[in-house]
Amino acid sequence: MHKLVFFSLVASSFIACNKGDVSQPQMRNNEEQITTVQINAFKTDKPDSVFGIVWRDLDGFGGLDPKIDIMQLQANTNYQWHLVLLNESVSPVDTISNEILKEADVHRFFYLPDSAISSLVQIHILDKDNQSKPLGLNAAIQVSPLLNNLTSANGNIRIILSHYDGIPKSDLPAPESDMEIEFPVIIVR
Amino acid sequence: MQRINIFCLVFLLISVTKTVSAQNSPYQLTIDCIDSLLGEPVSNCEVKIAELNIIEHANQFGQVQFENLPIGQYRLAFKANGYHAFHKAIEFTQSMGIQIQLCPLHIHLHEATVSESNNTSFFKSKLYGINPILNKEHLFKTNALNWSQLLKALPGVYLIQTGPVNSIPVVRGLHTNRIVLVQQDIRLYNQQWGLEHAPEIGTANIDRIQLLRGPLALKYGSDAFGGVLLNIAPEYLKTAVIQSNTQMGFHSNNRTFSVAEFIQFRHQKVATQVSFSYKKGADAQSPNYVVSNTGFQTLTFQTNLLYLISKKATLENRFSFFQSKMGIAAAAHIGSTSDLYRAIHSSVPLLVAPATYNINKPYQDVRHQQYSCKLNYQLSKAHAIQGVYMLQYNQRSEFDKGVAWSNQSKNEPANAYHLLTQGLQFIYQYNTNQLQTEWGIDCVNGKNLTTGIQDPFIPNYSQVSTGAFGLTTFKYKQATIEGSYRFDYKLQQVYYRDPSNKVNAPQFNYTGNSFGLGVAIPVVSMANFQVSALKAWRAPAINEMFSNGLHNSMASYELGNVLLQTEQAFNLEAGMQFKWNKTSIKTNVFMNAIDGYIVSVPTGQVTLTTRGSFPTFQFNQQDAQFKGIEISLVQLIGSRFKFSGQAQLLDAIDKHTRLPIYGIPPNQLYASVSYFLFNKNTQSQLEFNLDWNAVNSQLNYIKELDFMSPPPAYHLIHFAAQVNVKQKFKIQFQVKNIFNVAYRDYMNRFRYFFDEPGRNFTIQCSIQI
């Protein structure tokens, strides 16, 4: 009988206790999250005239809809922009774009104008990683003139952050993306 | 011990078949060997006539024939693995047929004053047609990679897969929270809500699996209306010996090797069973490419210990440990909607690497520990009481690929669930020849803690369930009637933080009644009719009310719904078993109406995230109706061939809109031809099987609910050869998917991304000492 009791105790000891109090859920503190994508853009011939375009979702996935600025570009104009990625849900605010710059070898941004404006907008990546492969935090945007009968054109630019985890970086997006957002674009004369 | 319990009497039914006497006394003796418990044929029975020193073996229908038997008085000795030996004297004067009901070994556990009942539930349903059983032979032949795969031979059971190895059972279209899993009479409490959460059940210690769908299912909960899957362990030894069973196997497709050891011994008042198993597999290979990161490893350990305190009391302790690490197919783990569309429109997975045993992120690491202690006390021959305490701890850690900018992301799980469950049960049993009844109460308390670096998909919660049940089965003339009633009260309290980090703690209460009634009536001597009705209910699960997050592989954003009410189910099933000479036919027709069926449906809106815009799904309720038919046929052709066929048809619709329910298994057909050879000298049997499995395309679906049309129908051919020597040594060789067909299965949630595994050569052996 003593052996039996001993056996029971040994068996019970394997059962770990539940850590923590279920009535106190862990704080929301998602380090992985990107809440804000800010584009700091300027006309190439006017480097001082910087304007910001922001995509922001402070409460993360779900909940309230994100706030998205409209990107207004002028036809027949060249721009450059710099992307800043933030996690504003943590304190202090985490500048994720700095981390991406450190891990540039496994990341790449893709800028994909949709079919409505793809003939008008050409985007070229300016920055490179250590292997001289494109990164995309900095880009040049060339907006072509509008056709004669148009006063404006509307479309979207999709920005994808590809993560090349365990596979070589290429000109094709990786199978898994870390970020994918879309800005509405209006091109005016 | 000399008094034999009424359950253990071996019935002898003699029906004399008159034959025309011939010149050379051509009398024959035909014996049908039947399992006294299941009513099913005992095919491994050996019958010896001592006076003539001749032995014959039963065929697949449990039939034994002695030809040209001289008139005389004989002593027949019956021997079958897993059954008590039995002797019967007969006076043989002319051709005759007798039916012997052999008593399974474990039946004696209920004998007379001592109840050693352990791994098998005391109370067994007699509605065999409605509650089908897979025996050890079936389980061995399946050569499964996991527990769920063992179940495919059960009528009406399909699998939902998430990759080549990860799977959960679907019974007649119902799954997860509507199926109850029971391991040696203890209900399993795990994170059962997830389609990719394979049950934490080892296979090394399973003797039989029964799918309980009739009234007696209510013993295990009111939410058991999808079915209860009972995993029954071998019975304890009753003599002082040591017995071991070693099993080894290999699968060529994903290079899985497995080893399992089961040892049991008896020393006076103590009987012990110890089992251990280990499986490790590499990436699976579909006919045209490797399905990367689908390797897995599983480790299980279980020990059972029975102590006979006195002639009337036994105490049983059980402990089990299950651990599994399983890769999530890399090609299925997408980050955004664009990724999904690229993956769907690519002819090969976007990520293919050489096959390896390495398991990389994303993967899941699951551990389950279970302890139970059961005390049986036999008050008298007919009355017994039982008390059970159980403790279970389930840990599930899900690791995503993670992001480069977070150190936490590199090392810690995205979500980890820690579920601790305790339960108490008290049962009173009354057992006579005419009437068996069981009354009990149970109380279960569970607490879930969610951690991890991502916002929790389901929140913390605690819940208490208490229930009281009564089960009865009694005989009235030729009929067997089963009835059950159950009352439940359930309290759930959820703890979650809103976006401002404030804790909310809503509470939910549910009560409900469930009952069932079933009847088995022998229509004529060759046919048995069974009918069962079950009314049950289920409280909405935590995930259905509070899930909130992205389903990466499904590219959907899933929301819970706190307004959900209970599901009310009504099952009606009728079954007919017909057996004539060498033909056996079983048919089951069923209708399962579930009012307030909880299902995740698209809201028509999208959720905008930094991972793209995802269609939003939310749990909602509809009145669903599942109906179907299952037909199986076994035909012996001569003494060497056997043909088996099975058809499963299922239809599920919303009762009001008549639109199909999402994700229902398509219709399927199965046929098999077997050839047997038996060598009396070496007591060995050689068996060849050629199987054909046809799965239709799911034609009933709503186009808007899916990213892709259901895959086309497919056919697979399998071959198996098996040698069985004295039931002690078995070796089996199989080729699955002989023609290396590239196909996709509708019930595989990763069917958007890659094909099912291709040809697979398997070998396994089992040695019993």
Coordinates of C-alpha atoms in Angstrom, one line a residue, chain B residues 25-394:
Chain B
S25 CA -22.3 -40.5 -42.7
P26 CA -21.6 -37.1 -44.2
Y27 CA -22.5 -35.2 -41.1
Q28 CA -21.0 -31.9 -40.5
L29 CA -20.8 -29.7 -37.4
T30 CA -21.0 -25.9 -37.9
I31 CA -20.1 -23.6 -35.1
D32 CA -20.6 -19.9 -35.0
C33 CA -18.2 -18.2 -32.6
I34 CA -19.6 -14.9 -31.4
D35 CA -18.2 -12.3 -29.0
S36 CA -20.7 -12.4 -26.1
L37 CA -20.2 -8.7 -25.5
L38 CA -20.2 -7.3 -29.0
G39 CA -22.3 -9.8 -30.8
E40 CA -19.7 -9.8 -33.5
P41 CA -17.9 -12.8 -35.0
V42 CA -14.7 -14.0 -33.3
S43 CA -12.5 -14.8 -36.3
N44 CA -9.4 -15.9 -34.5
C45 CA -11.2 -18.8 -32.7
E46 CA -9.7 -22.3 -32.7
V47 CA -11.8 -25.3 -31.9
K48 CA -10.4 -28.7 -31.0
I49 CA -12.2 -32.0 -30.7
A50 CA -10.1 -33.8 -28.1
E51 CA -11.4 -37.3 -28.9
L52 CA -10.4 -37.1 -32.5
N53 CA -7.5 -34.8 -32.0
I54 CA -8.5 -32.5 -34.8
I55 CA -8.4 -28.7 -34.8
E56 CA -10.3 -26.3 -37.1
H57 CA -10.1 -22.5 -37.2
A58 CA -12.8 -20.0 -37.7
N59 CA -13.2 -18.0 -40.9
Q60 CA -13.7 -14.2 -41.0
F61 CA -17.3 -14.7 -40.0
G62 CA -16.3 -16.7 -36.9
Q63 CA -17.6 -19.9 -38.5
V64 CA -15.9 -23.2 -37.9
Q65 CA -16.8 -26.3 -39.9
F66 CA -16.0 -30.0 -39.2
E67 CA -16.8 -32.1 -42.3
N68 CA -17.6 -35.9 -42.3
L69 CA -17.7 -36.1 -38.5
P70 CA -18.5 -39.5 -37.1
I71 CA -21.4 -39.8 -34.7
G72 CA -20.3 -39.7 -31.1
Q73 CA -19.9 -37.8 -27.9
Y74 CA -17.3 -35.1 -28.1
R75 CA -15.7 -32.5 -25.9
L76 CA -15.1 -29.2 -27.8
A77 CA -12.4 -26.9 -26.7
F78 CA -12.6 -23.3 -27.8
K79 CA -9.6 -21.1 -27.7
A80 CA -9.3 -17.5 -29.0
N81 CA -6.9 -14.7 -28.3
G82 CA -8.5 -12.2 -25.9
Y83 CA -11.3 -14.7 -24.8
H84 CA -11.7 -17.2 -22.0
A85 CA -11.1 -20.7 -23.0
F86 CA -14.3 -22.7 -23.1
H87 CA -15.2 -26.4 -23.1
K88 CA -18.5 -27.9 -24.2
A89 CA -19.6 -31.5 -24.4
I90 CA -21.9 -32.4 -27.2
E91 CA -23.7 -35.4 -28.4
F92 CA -23.3 -35.5 -32.1
T93 CA -25.9 -37.7 -33.8
Q94 CA -26.5 -35.8 -37.0
S95 CA -25.4 -32.6 -38.8
M96 CA -25.9 -29.7 -36.5
G97 CA -25.0 -26.1 -36.1
I98 CA -24.3 -24.5 -32.8
Q99 CA -23.6 -20.9 -31.7
I100 CA -21.0 -20.2 -29.0
Q101 CA -20.8 -16.9 -27.4
L102 CA -17.2 -16.5 -26.1
C103 CA -16.6 -14.3 -23.2
P104 CA -13.9 -11.6 -23.5
L105 CA -11.2 -11.9 -20.9
H106 CA -11.9 -8.6 -19.3
I107 CA -15.5 -9.6 -18.5
H108 CA -14.2 -11.6 -15.5
L109 CA -13.1 -8.3 -14.1
H110 CA -16.7 -7.9 -13.0
E111 CA -16.9 -11.3 -11.6
A112 CA -18.5 -12.2 -8.3
T113 CA -17.3 -10.2 -5.5
V114 CA -14.2 -8.5 -6.9
S115 CA -14.5 -5.8 -9.4
E116 CA -11.2 -5.3 -11.1
S117 CA -12.8 -3.2 -13.8
N118 CA -10.2 -0.8 -15.0
N119 CA -9.6 0.1 -18.6
T120 CA -13.0 -0.8 -19.8
S121 CA -16.1 1.0 -18.8
F122 CA -18.5 -1.1 -16.7
F123 CA -21.4 -0.1 -18.7
K124 CA -21.5 -1.2 -22.3
S125 CA -23.9 -0.5 -25.0
K126 CA -25.6 -3.4 -26.8
L127 CA -26.4 -1.2 -29.8
Y128 CA -23.4 -2.5 -31.7
G129 CA -24.6 -1.2 -35.0
I130 CA -24.9 2.4 -33.7
N131 CA -21.7 2.2 -31.6
P132 CA -19.1 0.6 -33.9
I133 CA -15.9 -0.8 -32.6
L134 CA -12.4 -1.1 -34.0
N135 CA -10.5 -4.0 -32.6
K136 CA -6.8 -4.4 -32.1
E137 CA -6.4 -6.2 -35.4
H138 CA -8.0 -3.2 -37.3
L139 CA -5.8 -0.8 -35.3
F140 CA -2.6 -2.7 -36.2
K141 CA -3.5 -2.9 -39.9
T142 CA -4.0 0.9 -40.1
N143 CA -0.3 1.5 -39.3
A144 CA -1.2 5.1 -38.4
L145 CA 1.1 8.0 -37.9
N146 CA -1.2 9.4 -35.2
W147 CA -4.2 8.5 -33.2
S148 CA -6.7 10.2 -35.5
Q149 CA -5.6 8.2 -38.5
L150 CA -6.6 5.0 -36.6
L151 CA -10.3 6.1 -36.8
K152 CA -10.6 6.2 -40.6
A153 CA -11.9 2.7 -40.7
L154 CA -14.9 3.6 -38.5
P155 CA -18.1 4.3 -40.6
G156 CA -18.9 7.9 -40.8
V157 CA -15.5 9.1 -39.6
Y158 CA -13.4 11.5 -41.7
L159 CA -10.4 13.6 -40.9
I160 CA -9.9 17.3 -41.0
Q161 CA -6.2 17.8 -41.8
T162 CA -3.8 20.7 -41.5
G163 CA -0.9 19.2 -43.4
P164 CA 0.1 15.6 -44.1
V165 CA 0.2 14.4 -40.5
N166 CA -1.8 16.8 -38.3
S167 CA -5.4 15.7 -38.2
I168 CA -8.6 15.6 -36.0
P169 CA -11.6 13.3 -36.4
V170 CA -14.9 14.4 -38.0
V171 CA -17.9 12.3 -37.2
R172 CA -20.7 12.7 -39.7
G173 CA -19.6 16.3 -40.3
L174 CA -19.3 17.2 -36.6
H175 CA -15.9 17.9 -35.0
T176 CA -13.9 19.7 -32.3
N177 CA -16.2 20.8 -29.5
R178 CA -18.9 18.4 -30.6
I179 CA -16.8 15.3 -30.2
V180 CA -15.8 13.9 -26.8
L181 CA -12.6 12.0 -26.5
V182 CA -12.2 9.5 -23.7
Q183 CA -9.1 7.7 -22.7
Q184 CA -9.7 4.7 -20.5
D185 CA -13.0 6.1 -19.2
I186 CA -11.5 9.6 -18.5
R187 CA -12.6 12.4 -20.7
L188 CA -9.7 14.3 -22.3
Y189 CA -9.6 18.0 -21.6
N190 CA -7.4 19.8 -24.2
Q191 CA -7.6 22.8 -26.5
Q192 CA -10.1 20.9 -28.6
W193 CA -11.6 23.9 -30.3
G194 CA -8.8 24.2 -32.9
L195 CA -8.9 22.5 -36.2
E196 CA -5.1 22.1 -36.1
H197 CA -5.1 20.8 -32.5
A198 CA -4.6 17.1 -32.9
P199 CA -5.8 15.1 -29.9
E200 CA -3.1 14.3 -27.4
I201 CA -3.7 10.5 -27.3
G202 CA -0.9 8.0 -27.6
T203 CA -1.6 4.7 -29.5
A204 CA 0.7 2.3 -27.6
N205 CA -1.9 1.4 -25.0
I206 CA -5.0 1.1 -27.0
D207 CA -6.7 -2.3 -27.4
R208 CA -10.0 -1.1 -29.0
I209 CA -11.7 2.1 -30.0
Q210 CA -15.4 2.5 -29.8
L211 CA -17.5 5.3 -31.3
L212 CA -20.4 5.8 -29.0
R213 CA -23.3 7.5 -30.6
G214 CA -26.3 6.0 -28.8
P215 CA -27.9 7.0 -25.4
L216 CA -24.9 5.9 -23.3
A217 CA -22.8 8.6 -24.8
L218 CA -24.4 11.0 -22.3
K219 CA -22.2 9.5 -19.5
Y220 CA -19.4 11.6 -20.8
G221 CA -21.2 14.9 -21.3
S222 CA -24.1 16.6 -22.9
D223 CA -21.9 17.9 -25.7
A224 CA -21.3 14.4 -26.9
F225 CA -23.9 14.5 -29.6
G226 CA -21.2 14.3 -32.4
G227 CA -20.0 11.1 -30.8
V228 CA -17.8 9.8 -28.1
L229 CA -14.5 8.1 -29.1
L230 CA -13.6 5.7 -26.4
N231 CA -10.1 4.5 -26.2
I232 CA -10.0 1.2 -24.4
A233 CA -6.8 -0.2 -23.0
P234 CA -6.0 -4.0 -22.7
E235 CA -7.3 -5.7 -19.6
Y236 CA -4.9 -6.3 -16.7
L237 CA -3.2 -9.7 -16.2
K238 CA -4.8 -12.0 -13.7
T239 CA -1.9 -14.4 -13.2
A240 CA 1.7 -13.7 -12.0
V241 CA 3.4 -13.3 -15.4
I242 CA 5.2 -10.7 -17.4
Q243 CA 3.9 -9.9 -20.9
S244 CA 5.3 -7.5 -23.4
N245 CA 4.4 -6.3 -26.8
T246 CA 7.0 -4.5 -29.0
Q247 CA 5.9 -2.7 -32.2
M248 CA 8.1 -1.1 -34.8
G249 CA 7.3 0.6 -38.0
F250 CA 8.7 2.6 -40.9
H251 CA 7.0 4.8 -43.5
S252 CA 9.0 5.6 -46.6
N253 CA 7.2 8.7 -47.7
N254 CA 8.2 10.9 -44.8
R255 CA 10.8 8.5 -43.4
T256 CA 8.8 8.1 -40.2
F257 CA 10.2 5.5 -37.8
S258 CA 8.3 4.4 -34.8
V259 CA 8.8 2.2 -31.8
A260 CA 6.3 1.3 -29.1
E261 CA 6.6 -1.0 -26.1
F262 CA 3.9 -2.2 -23.9
I263 CA 4.7 -4.2 -20.8
Q264 CA 2.4 -5.6 -18.2
F265 CA 2.9 -7.8 -15.2
R266 CA 1.1 -9.0 -12.1
H267 CA 2.4 -9.6 -8.6
Q268 CA -0.1 -10.8 -6.2
K269 CA -2.5 -7.9 -5.6
V270 CA -0.8 -5.5 -7.9
A271 CA -1.2 -5.4 -11.7
T272 CA 0.8 -3.0 -13.7
Q273 CA 0.8 -1.8 -17.3
V274 CA 3.6 0.4 -18.7
S275 CA 3.7 1.7 -22.3
F276 CA 6.0 3.9 -24.2
S277 CA 6.1 5.1 -27.8
Y278 CA 8.2 7.3 -29.9
K279 CA 7.7 8.4 -33.5
K280 CA 9.7 10.7 -35.7
G281 CA 9.1 11.8 -39.2
A282 CA 10.6 14.0 -41.8
D283 CA 9.0 16.3 -44.4
A284 CA 6.2 14.5 -46.4
Q285 CA 6.6 14.2 -50.1
S286 CA 3.8 14.7 -52.5
P287 CA 4.3 13.1 -56.0
N288 CA 5.8 16.3 -57.4
Y289 CA 7.6 18.1 -54.6
V290 CA 8.5 18.0 -50.9
V291 CA 6.0 19.5 -48.5
S292 CA 8.5 21.4 -46.4
N293 CA 8.5 21.7 -42.7
T294 CA 6.0 18.9 -42.1
G295 CA 8.2 16.8 -39.9
F296 CA 7.1 15.8 -36.5
Q297 CA 8.0 13.8 -33.4
T298 CA 5.8 12.3 -30.7
L299 CA 6.7 10.8 -27.4
T300 CA 4.2 9.1 -25.1
F301 CA 4.4 7.3 -21.8
Q302 CA 1.7 5.8 -19.7
T303 CA 1.6 3.7 -16.6
N304 CA -1.5 2.1 -15.0
L305 CA -1.4 0.4 -11.7
L306 CA -4.2 -1.6 -10.2
Y307 CA -4.2 -2.6 -6.5
L308 CA -6.6 -5.1 -5.1
I309 CA -7.3 -3.7 -1.6
S310 CA -9.6 -6.5 -0.7
K311 CA -12.0 -8.9 -2.3
K312 CA -14.4 -6.1 -2.7
A313 CA -12.3 -3.1 -3.4
T314 CA -9.7 -2.0 -6.0
L315 CA -7.7 1.1 -6.4
E316 CA -6.3 2.2 -9.7
N317 CA -3.8 4.9 -10.5
R318 CA -2.9 6.1 -13.9
F319 CA -0.5 8.6 -15.2
S320 CA 0.2 9.5 -18.8
F321 CA 2.4 11.9 -20.6
F322 CA 2.1 13.0 -24.3
Q323 CA 4.5 15.3 -26.0
S324 CA 4.5 16.3 -29.7
K325 CA 6.4 18.8 -31.8
M326 CA 4.9 19.3 -35.2
G327 CA 6.0 21.6 -38.0
I328 CA 3.4 23.7 -39.8
A329 CA 3.9 23.4 -43.5
A330 CA 6.0 26.4 -44.6
A331 CA 4.0 26.9 -47.8
A332 CA 0.8 27.3 -45.8
H333 CA 2.1 29.9 -43.4
I334 CA 1.3 33.1 -45.2
G335 CA 1.6 36.6 -43.9
S336 CA -0.9 38.6 -46.0
T337 CA -3.7 38.3 -48.5
S338 CA -1.3 38.8 -51.4
D339 CA 0.7 35.9 -50.1
L340 CA -2.4 33.8 -50.2
Y341 CA -3.3 34.6 -53.7
R342 CA 0.2 34.0 -54.9
A343 CA 0.3 30.7 -53.1
I344 CA -3.1 29.6 -54.6
H345 CA -2.1 30.5 -58.1
S346 CA 1.2 28.8 -58.0
S347 CA 1.4 25.3 -59.4
V348 CA 4.1 24.4 -56.8
P349 CA 4.4 25.6 -53.2
L350 CA 6.3 28.9 -53.0
L351 CA 8.6 27.4 -50.5
V352 CA 10.2 24.0 -51.2
A353 CA 13.4 22.7 -49.7
P354 CA 15.0 19.2 -49.6
A355 CA 13.3 16.9 -47.1
T356 CA 14.6 17.0 -43.6
Y357 CA 13.8 15.8 -40.1
N358 CA 14.4 19.3 -38.9
I359 CA 11.4 21.1 -37.6
N360 CA 11.6 24.9 -38.1
K361 CA 9.3 27.7 -37.3
P362 CA 6.4 27.8 -37.6
Y363 CA 5.7 24.8 -35.4
Q364 CA 3.6 23.7 -32.4
D365 CA 4.8 22.1 -29.2
V366 CA 2.2 20.3 -27.2
R367 CA 2.4 18.5 -23.9
H368 CA -0.4 16.8 -22.0
Q369 CA -0.1 15.2 -18.6
Q370 CA -2.9 13.2 -17.0
Y371 CA -3.3 11.6 -13.7
S372 CA -6.3 9.7 -12.4
C373 CA -7.2 7.7 -9.4
K374 CA -10.2 5.3 -9.3
L375 CA -11.6 3.5 -6.3
N376 CA -14.1 0.6 -6.9
Y377 CA -16.1 -1.0 -4.2
Q378 CA -18.4 -3.9 -4.7
L379 CA -21.2 -3.6 -2.2
S380 CA -22.7 -6.9 -3.1
K381 CA -23.1 -9.0 -6.2
A382 CA -25.4 -6.5 -7.9
H383 CA -24.4 -3.2 -6.3
A384 CA -21.1 -1.3 -6.7
I385 CA -19.9 2.2 -6.2
Q386 CA -17.0 4.0 -7.8
G387 CA -15.1 7.3 -7.2
V388 CA -12.7 8.9 -9.6
Y389 CA -10.4 11.9 -9.3
M390 CA -8.6 13.2 -12.4
L391 CA -6.1 15.9 -13.1
Q392 CA -5.0 17.1 -16.5
Y393 CA -2.5 19.7 -17.6
N394 CA -2.4 20.7 -21.2

